[in-house]
Amino acid sequence: MVRKSYGPRRGTRRKLRAKTPFRIRDYLRTYEIGDRVNVVLNSRERMVHPRFYGKTGTVVEKRGRAYVVNIRDSKMMKTIVLKPEHLTKANA
C-alpha cells in the first residue's frame, strides 16, 4: 500500500499544470495601488499556498518586484506577497 500524502501541494496536480507557454510579458506587468487582481499561480516559479489560486484581491503596495495583495479567505482578510507572474488584472 502507498501512504497518503499530506504535503502542501496535495490535490493540486490538475490545478497547477502548466497551461500557457512561458511569456516575458507576464514578468514585466505593472499594477497600480488599488488595482483588482486575480491570483493565477505559475507552477514554474516559487508560489504561495495553492488555496489562493483563483482568488481576487486588491493591490496594497509594491515591494521590490513583488506586490502586496489583500485577499478575503473565508471571513478573514489575508495579506500575501506575489510577483507579477502570478497575477492577472481582474475584469471589473
PDB file of C-alpha atoms in Angstrom:
ATOM      1  CA  MET A   1       0.000   0.000   0.000  1.00  0.00           C
ATOM      2  CA  VAL A   2       1.052   3.551  -0.661  1.00  0.00           C
ATOM      3  CA  ARG A   3       0.945   6.065   2.159  1.00  0.00           C
ATOM      4  CA  LYS A   4      -1.359   9.055   1.711  1.00  0.00           C
ATOM      5  CA  SER A   5       0.449  12.338   1.177  1.00  0.00           C
ATOM      6  CA  TYR A   6      -0.381  15.374   3.304  1.00  0.00           C
ATOM      7  CA  GLY A   7       2.073  17.789   1.669  1.00  0.00           C
ATOM      8  CA  PRO A   8       1.287  21.393   0.720  1.00  0.00           C
ATOM      9  CA  ARG A   9       0.768  20.510  -2.956  1.00  0.00           C
ATOM     10  CA  ARG A  10      -1.616  17.618  -2.265  1.00  0.00           C
ATOM     11  CA  GLY A  11      -4.578  17.640  -4.663  1.00  0.00           C
ATOM     12  CA  THR A  12      -3.149  20.330  -6.929  1.00  0.00           C
ATOM     13  CA  ARG A  13      -1.724  18.415  -9.865  1.00  0.00           C
ATOM     14  CA  ARG A  14      -4.510  19.354 -12.252  1.00  0.00           C
ATOM     15  CA  LYS A  15      -4.809  22.881 -10.893  1.00  0.00           C
ATOM     16  CA  LEU A  16      -1.098  23.663 -11.271  1.00  0.00           C
ATOM     17  CA  ARG A  17      -0.485  22.035 -14.632  1.00  0.00           C
ATOM     18  CA  ALA A  18       1.314  24.441 -16.978  1.00  0.00           C
ATOM     19  CA  LYS A  19      -1.391  25.640 -19.389  1.00  0.00           C
ATOM     20  CA  THR A  20       0.346  28.506 -21.168  1.00  0.00           C
ATOM     21  CA  PRO A  21       3.814  28.855 -22.631  1.00  0.00           C
ATOM     22  CA  PHE A  22       6.467  30.933 -20.908  1.00  0.00           C
ATOM     23  CA  ARG A  23       5.874  34.617 -21.768  1.00  0.00           C
ATOM     24  CA  ILE A  24       8.120  37.535 -20.906  1.00  0.00           C
ATOM     25  CA  ARG A  25       5.156  39.934 -20.689  1.00  0.00           C
ATOM     26  CA  ASP A  26       3.909  38.091 -17.593  1.00  0.00           C
ATOM     27  CA  TYR A  27       7.108  39.068 -15.776  1.00  0.00           C
ATOM     28  CA  LEU A  28       7.023  42.694 -16.967  1.00  0.00           C
ATOM     29  CA  ARG A  29       3.442  43.563 -15.986  1.00  0.00           C
ATOM     30  CA  THR A  30       2.901  46.534 -13.697  1.00  0.00           C
ATOM     31  CA  TYR A  31      -0.031  47.248 -11.404  1.00  0.00           C
ATOM     32  CA  GLU A  32      -1.103  50.378  -9.578  1.00  0.00           C
ATOM     33  CA  ILE A  33      -2.073  50.538  -5.914  1.00  0.00           C
ATOM     34  CA  GLY A  34      -5.801  49.845  -5.663  1.00  0.00           C
ATOM     35  CA  ASP A  35      -5.973  47.617  -8.774  1.00  0.00           C
ATOM     36  CA  ARG A  36      -8.102  44.471  -8.523  1.00  0.00           C
ATOM     37  CA  VAL A  37      -6.081  41.381  -9.461  1.00  0.00           C
ATOM     38  CA  ASN A  38      -6.690  37.640  -9.796  1.00  0.00           C
ATOM     39  CA  VAL A  39      -4.214  35.136  -8.384  1.00  0.00           C
ATOM     40  CA  VAL A  40      -3.211  32.650 -11.101  1.00  0.00           C
ATOM     41  CA  LEU A  41      -0.269  30.604  -9.889  1.00  0.00           C
ATOM     42  CA  ASN A  42       2.578  29.867 -12.270  1.00  0.00           C
ATOM     43  CA  SER A  43       3.843  26.427 -11.330  1.00  0.00           C
ATOM     44  CA  ARG A  44       7.280  27.088 -12.813  1.00  0.00           C
ATOM     45  CA  GLU A  45       8.132  29.653 -10.135  1.00  0.00           C
ATOM     46  CA  ARG A  46       8.015  29.854  -6.354  1.00  0.00           C
ATOM     47  CA  MET A  47       4.480  30.422  -5.227  1.00  0.00           C
ATOM     48  CA  VAL A  48       2.146  30.857  -2.282  1.00  0.00           C
ATOM     49  CA  HIS A  49      -0.151  28.142  -0.980  1.00  0.00           C
ATOM     50  CA  PRO A  50      -2.471  26.730  -3.699  1.00  0.00           C
ATOM     51  CA  ARG A  51      -5.571  27.614  -1.622  1.00  0.00           C
ATOM     52  CA  PHE A  52      -5.214  31.162  -3.006  1.00  0.00           C
ATOM     53  CA  TYR A  53      -5.499  30.015  -6.644  1.00  0.00           C
ATOM     54  CA  GLY A  54      -8.353  31.864  -8.384  1.00  0.00           C
ATOM     55  CA  LYS A  55      -8.892  34.396  -5.583  1.00  0.00           C
ATOM     56  CA  THR A  56      -9.384  38.093  -6.316  1.00  0.00           C
ATOM     57  CA  GLY A  57      -7.764  40.798  -4.231  1.00  0.00           C
ATOM     58  CA  THR A  58      -6.577  44.394  -4.140  1.00  0.00           C
ATOM     59  CA  VAL A  59      -3.005  45.618  -4.588  1.00  0.00           C
ATOM     60  CA  VAL A  60      -1.980  47.436  -1.408  1.00  0.00           C
ATOM     61  CA  GLU A  61       1.691  48.224  -2.015  1.00  0.00           C
ATOM     62  CA  LYS A  62       4.740  47.310  -4.047  1.00  0.00           C
ATOM     63  CA  ARG A  63       7.818  45.644  -2.501  1.00  0.00           C
ATOM     64  CA  GLY A  64      10.726  45.444  -4.900  1.00  0.00           C
ATOM     65  CA  ARG A  65       9.425  43.446  -7.881  1.00  0.00           C
ATOM     66  CA  ALA A  66       6.566  41.958  -5.856  1.00  0.00           C
ATOM     67  CA  TYR A  67       3.119  43.255  -4.931  1.00  0.00           C
ATOM     68  CA  VAL A  68       1.327  43.019  -1.595  1.00  0.00           C
ATOM     69  CA  VAL A  69      -2.258  41.850  -2.186  1.00  0.00           C
ATOM     70  CA  ASN A  70      -5.141  41.740   0.311  1.00  0.00           C
ATOM     71  CA  ILE A  71      -7.385  38.703  -0.226  1.00  0.00           C
ATOM     72  CA  ARG A  72     -10.510  37.604   1.615  1.00  0.00           C
ATOM     73  CA  ASP A  73     -10.124  33.969   2.676  1.00  0.00           C
ATOM     74  CA  SER A  74     -13.421  32.816   4.168  1.00  0.00           C
ATOM     75  CA  LYS A  75     -14.210  35.648   6.643  1.00  0.00           C
ATOM     76  CA  MET A  76     -10.649  36.879   7.188  1.00  0.00           C
ATOM     77  CA  MET A  77      -8.579  39.338   5.196  1.00  0.00           C
ATOM     78  CA  LYS A  78      -5.169  37.898   4.400  1.00  0.00           C
ATOM     79  CA  THR A  79      -2.105  39.634   3.031  1.00  0.00           C
ATOM     80  CA  ILE A  80       0.090  37.792   0.544  1.00  0.00           C
ATOM     81  CA  VAL A  81       3.147  38.907  -1.396  1.00  0.00           C
ATOM     82  CA  LEU A  82       3.231  37.855  -5.054  1.00  0.00           C
ATOM     83  CA  LYS A  83       5.377  38.594  -8.060  1.00  0.00           C
ATOM     84  CA  PRO A  84       3.619  39.772 -11.250  1.00  0.00           C
ATOM     85  CA  GLU A  85       3.909  36.373 -12.960  1.00  0.00           C
ATOM     86  CA  HIS A  86       1.292  35.067 -10.500  1.00  0.00           C
ATOM     87  CA  LEU A  87      -1.190  37.918 -11.061  1.00  0.00           C
ATOM     88  CA  THR A  88      -3.625  38.975 -13.784  1.00  0.00           C
ATOM     89  CA  LYS A  89      -5.823  42.054 -13.930  1.00  0.00           C
ATOM     90  CA  ALA A  90      -9.425  41.464 -12.783  1.00  0.00           C
ATOM     91  CA  ASN A  91     -12.173  42.364 -15.262  1.00  0.00           C
ATOM     92  CA  ALA A  92     -14.341  44.584 -13.100  1.00  0.00           C
TER      93      ALA A  92
END
